mmCIF file of C-alpha atoms and ligand atoms in Angstrom:
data_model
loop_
_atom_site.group_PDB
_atom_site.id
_atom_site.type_symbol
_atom_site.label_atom_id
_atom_site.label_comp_id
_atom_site.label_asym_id
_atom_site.label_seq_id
_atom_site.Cartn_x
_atom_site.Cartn_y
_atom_site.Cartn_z
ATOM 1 C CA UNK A 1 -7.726 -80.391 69.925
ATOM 2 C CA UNK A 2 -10.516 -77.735 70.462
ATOM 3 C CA UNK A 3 -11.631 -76.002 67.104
ATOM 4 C CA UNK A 4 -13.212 -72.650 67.824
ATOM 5 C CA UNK A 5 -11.767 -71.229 65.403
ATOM 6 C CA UNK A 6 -11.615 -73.859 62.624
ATOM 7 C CA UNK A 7 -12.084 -72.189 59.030
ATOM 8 C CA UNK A 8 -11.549 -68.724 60.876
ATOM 9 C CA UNK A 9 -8.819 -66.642 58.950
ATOM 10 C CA UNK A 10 -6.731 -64.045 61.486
ATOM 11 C CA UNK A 11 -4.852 -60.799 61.514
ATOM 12 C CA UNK A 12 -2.657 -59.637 64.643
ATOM 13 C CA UNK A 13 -0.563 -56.690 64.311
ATOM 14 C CA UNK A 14 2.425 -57.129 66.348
ATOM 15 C CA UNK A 15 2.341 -60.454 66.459
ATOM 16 C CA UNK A 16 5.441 -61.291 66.251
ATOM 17 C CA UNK A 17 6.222 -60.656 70.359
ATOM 18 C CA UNK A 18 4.541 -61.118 73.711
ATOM 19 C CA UNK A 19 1.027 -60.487 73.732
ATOM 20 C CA UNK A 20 0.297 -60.360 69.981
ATOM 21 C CA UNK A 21 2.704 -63.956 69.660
ATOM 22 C CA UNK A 22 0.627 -65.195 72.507
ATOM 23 C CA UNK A 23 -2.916 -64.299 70.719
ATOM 24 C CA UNK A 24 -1.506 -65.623 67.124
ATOM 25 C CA UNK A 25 -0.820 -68.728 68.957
ATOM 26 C CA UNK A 26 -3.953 -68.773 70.692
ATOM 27 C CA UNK A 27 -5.827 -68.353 67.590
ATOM 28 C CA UNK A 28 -4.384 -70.749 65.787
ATOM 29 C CA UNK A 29 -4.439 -73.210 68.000
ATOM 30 C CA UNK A 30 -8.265 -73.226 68.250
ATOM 31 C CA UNK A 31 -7.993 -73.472 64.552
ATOM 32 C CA UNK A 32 -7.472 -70.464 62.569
ATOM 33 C CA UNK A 33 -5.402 -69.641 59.810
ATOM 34 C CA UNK A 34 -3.127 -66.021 61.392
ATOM 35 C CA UNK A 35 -1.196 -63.535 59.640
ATOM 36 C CA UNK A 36 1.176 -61.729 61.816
ATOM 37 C CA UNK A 37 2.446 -58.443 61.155
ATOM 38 C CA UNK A 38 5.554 -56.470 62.745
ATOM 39 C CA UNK A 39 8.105 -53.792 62.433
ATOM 40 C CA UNK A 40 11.580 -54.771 62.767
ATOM 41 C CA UNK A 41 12.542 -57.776 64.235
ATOM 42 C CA UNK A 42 12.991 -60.169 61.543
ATOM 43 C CA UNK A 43 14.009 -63.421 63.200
ATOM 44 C CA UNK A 44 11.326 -62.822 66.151
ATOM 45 C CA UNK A 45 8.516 -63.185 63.035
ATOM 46 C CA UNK A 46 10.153 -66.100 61.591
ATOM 47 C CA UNK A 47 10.177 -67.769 64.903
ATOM 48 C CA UNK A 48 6.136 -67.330 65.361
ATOM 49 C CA UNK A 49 5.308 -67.843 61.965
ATOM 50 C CA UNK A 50 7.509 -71.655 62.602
ATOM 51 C CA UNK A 51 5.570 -71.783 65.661
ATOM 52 C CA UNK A 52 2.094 -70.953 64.310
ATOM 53 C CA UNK A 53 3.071 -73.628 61.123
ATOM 54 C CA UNK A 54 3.323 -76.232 64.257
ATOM 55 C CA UNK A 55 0.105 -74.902 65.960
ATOM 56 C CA UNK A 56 -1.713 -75.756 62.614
ATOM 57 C CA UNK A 57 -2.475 -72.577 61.316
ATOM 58 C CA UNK A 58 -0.846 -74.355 57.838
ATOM 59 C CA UNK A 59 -1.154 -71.138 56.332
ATOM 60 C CA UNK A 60 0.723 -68.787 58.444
ATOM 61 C CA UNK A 61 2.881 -65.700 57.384
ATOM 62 C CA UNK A 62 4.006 -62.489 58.244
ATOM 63 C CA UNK A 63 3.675 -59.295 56.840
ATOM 64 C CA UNK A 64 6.442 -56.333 57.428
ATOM 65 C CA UNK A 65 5.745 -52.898 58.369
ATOM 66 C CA UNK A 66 4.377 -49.894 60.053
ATOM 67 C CA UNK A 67 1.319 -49.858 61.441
ATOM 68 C CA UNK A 68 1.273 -45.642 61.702
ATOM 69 C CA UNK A 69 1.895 -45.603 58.043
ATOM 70 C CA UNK A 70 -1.962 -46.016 56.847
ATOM 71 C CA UNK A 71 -0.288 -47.825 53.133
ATOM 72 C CA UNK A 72 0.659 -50.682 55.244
ATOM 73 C CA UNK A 73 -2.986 -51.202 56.168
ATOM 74 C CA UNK A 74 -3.832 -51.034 52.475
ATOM 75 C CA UNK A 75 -1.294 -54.236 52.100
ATOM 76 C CA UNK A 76 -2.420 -55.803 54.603
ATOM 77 C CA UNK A 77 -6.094 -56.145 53.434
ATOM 78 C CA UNK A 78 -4.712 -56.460 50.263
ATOM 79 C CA UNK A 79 -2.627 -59.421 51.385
ATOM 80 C CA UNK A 80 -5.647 -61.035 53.262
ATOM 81 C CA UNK A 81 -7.892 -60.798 50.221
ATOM 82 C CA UNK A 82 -5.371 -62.479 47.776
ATOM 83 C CA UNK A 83 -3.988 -65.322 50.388
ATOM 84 C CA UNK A 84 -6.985 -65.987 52.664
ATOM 85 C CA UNK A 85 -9.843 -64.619 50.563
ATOM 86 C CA UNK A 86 -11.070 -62.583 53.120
ATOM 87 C CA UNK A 87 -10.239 -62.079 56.556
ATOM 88 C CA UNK A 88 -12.812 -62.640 59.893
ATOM 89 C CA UNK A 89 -10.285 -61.768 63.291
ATOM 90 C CA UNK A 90 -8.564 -58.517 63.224
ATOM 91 C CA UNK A 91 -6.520 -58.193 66.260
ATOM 92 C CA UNK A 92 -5.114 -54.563 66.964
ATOM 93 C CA UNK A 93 -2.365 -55.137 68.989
ATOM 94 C CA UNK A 94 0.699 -53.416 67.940
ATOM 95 C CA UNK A 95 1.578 -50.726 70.477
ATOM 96 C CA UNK A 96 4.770 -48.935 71.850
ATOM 97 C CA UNK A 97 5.235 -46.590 74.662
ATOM 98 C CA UNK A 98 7.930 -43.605 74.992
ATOM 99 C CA UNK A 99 7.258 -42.428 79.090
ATOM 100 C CA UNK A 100 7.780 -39.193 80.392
ATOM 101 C CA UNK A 101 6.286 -36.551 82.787
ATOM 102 C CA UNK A 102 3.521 -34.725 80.088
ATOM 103 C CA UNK A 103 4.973 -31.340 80.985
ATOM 104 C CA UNK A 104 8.571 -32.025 79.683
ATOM 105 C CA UNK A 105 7.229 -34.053 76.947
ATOM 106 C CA UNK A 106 8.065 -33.504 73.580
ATOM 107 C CA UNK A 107 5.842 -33.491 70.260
ATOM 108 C CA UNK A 108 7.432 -36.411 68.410
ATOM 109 C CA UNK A 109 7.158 -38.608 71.883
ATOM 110 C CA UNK A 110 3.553 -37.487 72.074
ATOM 111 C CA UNK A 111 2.644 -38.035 68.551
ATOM 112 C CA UNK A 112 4.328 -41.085 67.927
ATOM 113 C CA UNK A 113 2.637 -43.363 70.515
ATOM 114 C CA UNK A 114 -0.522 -42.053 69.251
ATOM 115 C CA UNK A 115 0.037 -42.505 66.052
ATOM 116 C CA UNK A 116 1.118 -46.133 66.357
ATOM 117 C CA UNK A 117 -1.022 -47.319 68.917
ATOM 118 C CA UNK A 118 -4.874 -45.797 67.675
ATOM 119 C CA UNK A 119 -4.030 -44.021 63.667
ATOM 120 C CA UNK A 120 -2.729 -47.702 63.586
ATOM 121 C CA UNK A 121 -5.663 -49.346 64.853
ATOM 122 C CA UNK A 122 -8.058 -47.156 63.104
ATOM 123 C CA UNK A 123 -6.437 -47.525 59.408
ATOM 124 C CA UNK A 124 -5.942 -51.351 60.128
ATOM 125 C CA UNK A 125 -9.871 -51.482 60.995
ATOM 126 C CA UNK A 126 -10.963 -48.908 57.824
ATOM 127 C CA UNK A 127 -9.109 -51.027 55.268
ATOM 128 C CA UNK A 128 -9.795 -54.318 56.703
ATOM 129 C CA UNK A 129 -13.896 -54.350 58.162
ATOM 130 C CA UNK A 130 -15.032 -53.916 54.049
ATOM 131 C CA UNK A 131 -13.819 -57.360 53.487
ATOM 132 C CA UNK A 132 -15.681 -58.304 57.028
ATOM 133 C CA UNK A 133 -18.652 -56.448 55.449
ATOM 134 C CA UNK A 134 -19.061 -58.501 52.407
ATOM 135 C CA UNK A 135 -19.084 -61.612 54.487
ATOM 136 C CA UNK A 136 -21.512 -60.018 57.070
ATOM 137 C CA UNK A 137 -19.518 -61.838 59.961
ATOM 138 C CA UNK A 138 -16.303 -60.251 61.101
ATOM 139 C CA UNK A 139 -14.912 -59.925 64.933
ATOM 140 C CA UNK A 140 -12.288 -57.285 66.162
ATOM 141 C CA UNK A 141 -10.817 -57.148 69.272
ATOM 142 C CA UNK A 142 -8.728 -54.131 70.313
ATOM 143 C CA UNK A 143 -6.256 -54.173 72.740
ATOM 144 C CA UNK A 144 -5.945 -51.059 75.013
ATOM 145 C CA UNK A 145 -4.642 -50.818 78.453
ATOM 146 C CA UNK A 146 -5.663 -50.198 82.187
ATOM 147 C CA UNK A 147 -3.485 -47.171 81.483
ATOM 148 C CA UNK A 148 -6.475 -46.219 79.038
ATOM 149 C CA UNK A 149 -9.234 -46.675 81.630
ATOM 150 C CA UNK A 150 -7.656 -45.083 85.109
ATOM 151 C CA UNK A 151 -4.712 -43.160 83.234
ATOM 152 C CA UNK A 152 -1.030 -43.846 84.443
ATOM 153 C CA UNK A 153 1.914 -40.933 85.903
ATOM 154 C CA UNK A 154 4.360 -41.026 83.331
ATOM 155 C CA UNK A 155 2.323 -41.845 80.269
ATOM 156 C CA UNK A 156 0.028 -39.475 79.148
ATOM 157 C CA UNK A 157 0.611 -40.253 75.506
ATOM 158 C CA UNK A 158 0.331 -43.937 76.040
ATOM 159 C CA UNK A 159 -3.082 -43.801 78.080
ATOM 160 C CA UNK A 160 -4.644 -41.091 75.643
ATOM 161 C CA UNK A 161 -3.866 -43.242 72.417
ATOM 162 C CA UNK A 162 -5.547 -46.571 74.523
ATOM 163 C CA UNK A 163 -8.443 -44.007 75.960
ATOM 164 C CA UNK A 164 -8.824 -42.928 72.023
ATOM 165 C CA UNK A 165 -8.768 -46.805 71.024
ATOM 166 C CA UNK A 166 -11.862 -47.383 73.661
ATOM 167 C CA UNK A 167 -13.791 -45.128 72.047
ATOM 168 C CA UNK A 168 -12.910 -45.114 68.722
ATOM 169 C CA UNK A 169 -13.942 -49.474 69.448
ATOM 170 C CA UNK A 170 -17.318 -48.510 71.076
ATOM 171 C CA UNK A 171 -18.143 -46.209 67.735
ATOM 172 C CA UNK A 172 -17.403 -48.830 65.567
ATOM 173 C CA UNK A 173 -18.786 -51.647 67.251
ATOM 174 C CA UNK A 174 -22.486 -49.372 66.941
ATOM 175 C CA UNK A 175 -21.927 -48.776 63.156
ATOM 176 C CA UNK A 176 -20.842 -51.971 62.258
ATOM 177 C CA UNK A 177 -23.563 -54.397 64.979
ATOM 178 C CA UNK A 178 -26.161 -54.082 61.940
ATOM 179 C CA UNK A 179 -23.199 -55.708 59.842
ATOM 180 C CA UNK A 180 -23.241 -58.739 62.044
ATOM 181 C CA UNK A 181 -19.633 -57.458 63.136
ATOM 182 C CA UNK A 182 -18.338 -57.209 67.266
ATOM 183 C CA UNK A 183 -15.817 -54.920 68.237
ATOM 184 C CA UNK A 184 -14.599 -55.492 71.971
ATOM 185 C CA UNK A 185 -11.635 -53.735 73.588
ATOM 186 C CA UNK A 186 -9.309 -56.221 75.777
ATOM 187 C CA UNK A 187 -7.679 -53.564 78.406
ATOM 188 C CA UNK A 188 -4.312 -55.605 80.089
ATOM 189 C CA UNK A 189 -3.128 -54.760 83.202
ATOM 190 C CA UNK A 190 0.993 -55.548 84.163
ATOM 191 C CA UNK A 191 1.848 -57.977 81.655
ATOM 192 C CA UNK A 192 5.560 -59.883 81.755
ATOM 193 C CA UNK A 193 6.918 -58.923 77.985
ATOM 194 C CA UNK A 194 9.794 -57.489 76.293
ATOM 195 C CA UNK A 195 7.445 -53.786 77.014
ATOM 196 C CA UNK A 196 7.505 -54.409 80.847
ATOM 197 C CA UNK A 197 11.415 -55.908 80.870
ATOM 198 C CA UNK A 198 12.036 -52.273 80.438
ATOM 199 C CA UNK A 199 11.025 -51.783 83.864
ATOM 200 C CA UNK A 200 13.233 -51.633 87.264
ATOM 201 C CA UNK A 201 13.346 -54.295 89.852
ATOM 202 C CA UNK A 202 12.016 -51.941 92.104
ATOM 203 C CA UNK A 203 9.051 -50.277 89.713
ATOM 204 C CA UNK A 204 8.548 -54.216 89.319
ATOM 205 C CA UNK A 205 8.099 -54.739 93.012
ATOM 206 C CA UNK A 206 5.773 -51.438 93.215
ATOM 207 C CA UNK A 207 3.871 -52.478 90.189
ATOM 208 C CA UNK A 208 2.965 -55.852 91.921
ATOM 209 C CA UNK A 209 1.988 -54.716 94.903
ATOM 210 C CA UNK A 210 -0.780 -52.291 93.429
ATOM 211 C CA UNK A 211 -2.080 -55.630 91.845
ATOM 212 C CA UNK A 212 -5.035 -57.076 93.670
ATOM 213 C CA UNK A 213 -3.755 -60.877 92.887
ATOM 214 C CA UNK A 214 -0.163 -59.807 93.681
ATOM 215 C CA UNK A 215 1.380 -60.743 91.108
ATOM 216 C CA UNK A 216 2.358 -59.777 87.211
ATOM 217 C CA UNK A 217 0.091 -61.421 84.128
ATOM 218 C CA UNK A 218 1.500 -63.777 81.572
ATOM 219 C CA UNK A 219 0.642 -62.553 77.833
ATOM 220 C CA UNK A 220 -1.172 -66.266 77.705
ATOM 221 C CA UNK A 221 -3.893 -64.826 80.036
ATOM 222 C CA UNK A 222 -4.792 -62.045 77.676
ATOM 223 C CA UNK A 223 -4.872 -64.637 74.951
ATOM 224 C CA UNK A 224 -7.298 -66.614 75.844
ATOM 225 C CA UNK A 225 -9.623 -63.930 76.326
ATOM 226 C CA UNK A 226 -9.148 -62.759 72.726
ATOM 227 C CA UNK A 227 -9.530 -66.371 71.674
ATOM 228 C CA UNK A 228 -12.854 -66.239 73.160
ATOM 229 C CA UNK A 229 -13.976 -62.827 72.043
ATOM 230 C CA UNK A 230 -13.271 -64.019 68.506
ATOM 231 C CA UNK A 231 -14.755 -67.161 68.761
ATOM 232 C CA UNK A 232 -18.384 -68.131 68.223
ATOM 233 C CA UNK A 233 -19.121 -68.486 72.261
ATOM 234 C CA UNK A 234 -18.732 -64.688 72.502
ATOM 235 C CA UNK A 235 -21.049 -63.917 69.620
ATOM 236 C CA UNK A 236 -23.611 -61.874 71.254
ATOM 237 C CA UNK A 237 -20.659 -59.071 72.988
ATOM 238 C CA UNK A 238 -19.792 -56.422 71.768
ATOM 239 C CA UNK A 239 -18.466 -52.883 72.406
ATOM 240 C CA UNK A 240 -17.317 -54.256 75.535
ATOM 241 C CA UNK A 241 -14.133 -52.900 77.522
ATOM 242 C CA UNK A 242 -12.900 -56.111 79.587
ATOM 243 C CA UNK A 243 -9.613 -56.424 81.718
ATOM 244 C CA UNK A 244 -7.053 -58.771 82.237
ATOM 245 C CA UNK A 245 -5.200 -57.125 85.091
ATOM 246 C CA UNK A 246 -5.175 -59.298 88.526
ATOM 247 C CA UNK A 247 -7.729 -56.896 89.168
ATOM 248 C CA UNK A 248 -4.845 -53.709 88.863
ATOM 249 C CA UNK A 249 -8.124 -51.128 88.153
ATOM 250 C CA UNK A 250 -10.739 -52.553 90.859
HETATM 251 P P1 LIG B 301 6.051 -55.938 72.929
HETATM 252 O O1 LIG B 301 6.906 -54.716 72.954
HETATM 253 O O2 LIG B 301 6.529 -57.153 73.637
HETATM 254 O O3 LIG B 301 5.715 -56.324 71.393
HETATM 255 C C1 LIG B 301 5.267 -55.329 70.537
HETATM 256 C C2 LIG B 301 4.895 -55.920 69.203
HETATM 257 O O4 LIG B 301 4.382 -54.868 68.374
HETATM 258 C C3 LIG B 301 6.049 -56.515 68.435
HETATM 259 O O5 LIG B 301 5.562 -57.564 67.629
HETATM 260 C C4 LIG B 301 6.519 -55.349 67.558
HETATM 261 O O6 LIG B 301 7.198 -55.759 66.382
HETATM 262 C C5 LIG B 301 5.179 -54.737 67.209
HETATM 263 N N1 LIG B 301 5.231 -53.323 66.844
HETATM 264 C C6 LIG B 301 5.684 -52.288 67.582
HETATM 265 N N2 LIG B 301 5.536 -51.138 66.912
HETATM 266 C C7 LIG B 301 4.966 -51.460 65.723
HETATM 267 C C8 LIG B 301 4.562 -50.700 64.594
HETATM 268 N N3 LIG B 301 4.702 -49.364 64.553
HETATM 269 N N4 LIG B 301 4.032 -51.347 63.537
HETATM 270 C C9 LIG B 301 3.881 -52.689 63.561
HETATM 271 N N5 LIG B 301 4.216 -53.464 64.609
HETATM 272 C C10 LIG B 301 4.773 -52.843 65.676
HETATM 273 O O7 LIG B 301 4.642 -55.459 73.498
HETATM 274 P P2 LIG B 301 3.577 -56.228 74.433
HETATM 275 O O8 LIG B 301 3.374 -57.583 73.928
HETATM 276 O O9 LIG B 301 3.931 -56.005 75.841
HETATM 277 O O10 LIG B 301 2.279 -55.346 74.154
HETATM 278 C C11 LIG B 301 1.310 -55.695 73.170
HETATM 279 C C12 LIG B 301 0.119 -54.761 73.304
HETATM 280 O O11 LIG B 301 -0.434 -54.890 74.602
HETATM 281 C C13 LIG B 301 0.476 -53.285 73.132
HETATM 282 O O12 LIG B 301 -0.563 -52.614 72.445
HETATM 283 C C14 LIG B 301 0.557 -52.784 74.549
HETATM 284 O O13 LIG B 301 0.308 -51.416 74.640
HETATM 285 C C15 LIG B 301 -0.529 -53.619 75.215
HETATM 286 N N6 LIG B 301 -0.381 -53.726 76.644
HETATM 287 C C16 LIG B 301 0.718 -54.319 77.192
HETATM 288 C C17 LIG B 301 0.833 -54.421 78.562
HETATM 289 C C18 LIG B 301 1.991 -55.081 79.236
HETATM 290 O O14 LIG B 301 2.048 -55.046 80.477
HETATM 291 N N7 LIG B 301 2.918 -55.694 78.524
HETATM 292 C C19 LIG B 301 -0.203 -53.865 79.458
HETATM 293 C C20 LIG B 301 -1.312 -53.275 78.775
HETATM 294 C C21 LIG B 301 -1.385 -53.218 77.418
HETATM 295 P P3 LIG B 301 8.810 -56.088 66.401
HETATM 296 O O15 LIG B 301 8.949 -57.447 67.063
HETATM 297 O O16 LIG B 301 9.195 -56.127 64.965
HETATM 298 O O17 LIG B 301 9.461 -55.007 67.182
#
């Protein structure tokens, strides 16, 4: 077994499902000890956590909650300082969408996406990089969207809060370089989860024809770039925005 990550202690938010499950497992696997977090689905977190157990991360657990609600950041550092003494990966990659045309869309669609997918990301990173600060080593890796980069009909919300998380990453990855800490933004293109399931046969068809490999991404692909960006071989990037996306934006 590779070891990467061996002594490496993880947080992904929204781990508990397709992409984030996939990164958990990633990470773990490579050595590190992950906490997952999520919001609802109990039995989905057990599941990973069993997995995780099995991939060696001994340690593994899950933590319950809202990632909008900036308390549940304070409990998660909280959590890392008391059961893993510190923390090193912190993987933002909780996220939801709620589509629409922007001219019929309401507040509460607008605001919650953004809320969620970059308040989330930026009170996970404020609580959590002080106990990356003490250590003077810490690595996050953000996960935004090619919706974020080229912008996407029908989700204006969604592709402003992963815009905001690119450049809310870049700023922090120039305070905290002197720190010894990276902060790179993965950016996924059509990715086969429970979020794209959603989708129509036909939407599925157009979707993969826009892609330049043809063909949708497997959450496993983003993974193992976030395994790398967290891992020693990436350790002089940062404030880098890299897809995984067939080459979708290209
Ligand atoms: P899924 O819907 O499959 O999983 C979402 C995960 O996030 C679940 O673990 C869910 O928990 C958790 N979650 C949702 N809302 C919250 C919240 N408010 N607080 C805490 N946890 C929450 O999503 P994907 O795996 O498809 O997406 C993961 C990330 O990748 C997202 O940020 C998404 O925007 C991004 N992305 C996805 C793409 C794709 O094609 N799939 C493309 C580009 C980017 P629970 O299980 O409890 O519901």
């Amino acid at each position: 077994m590779s070891s990467n990550l061996e002594g490496k202690r993880a947080i992904v938010t929204g781990g508990s499902r397709g992409i984030g499950r996939a990164i958990a497992l990633a990470l773990a696997s490579e050595g590190a000890e992950v906490l997952i977090t999520y919001i609802g689905n109990d039995e989905a977190a057990a599941k990973t956590v069993a997995d995780l157990k099995n991939a060696s991360s001994s340690k593994a657990s899950s933590l319950k909650g809202d990632v909008g609600n900036s308390e549940f950041a304070k409990e998660a550092a909280a959590w890392l300082k008391e059961n893993f003494d510190g923390v090193d990966i912190l993987v933002n990659n909780a996220g939801i969408t709620n589509d629409g045309i922007f001219m019929r869309m309401k507040d509460e669609s607008f605001d919650s996406v953004v809320q969620t997918n970059l308040n989330g990301a930026f009170y996970m990173m404020r609580e959590i990089v002080p106990l990356m600060v003490k250590q003077r080593d810490g690595r996050i890796i953000n996960i935004s969207s090619v919706a974020g980069v080229k912008g996407n009909p029908g989700q204006a919300n969604y592709s402003a809060s992963k815009a905001g998380l690119i450049g809310l990453s870049l700023s922090a990855s120039k305070e905290l370089g002197v720190r010894n800490i990276r902060v790179n933004v993965v950016a996924p293109g059509f990715i086969k989860t429970d979020m794209t399931a959603k989708l129509s046969e036909k939407q599925l068809e157009q979707s993969e024809a826009a892609i330049t490999l043809k063909r949708a991404g497997e959450a496993e692909d983003v993974a193992e770039l976030v395994a790398f960006l967290a891992s020693d071989k990436a350790a002089y990037i940062t404030g880098q925005v890299i897809a995984v996306d067939g080459g979708l934006a290209i």
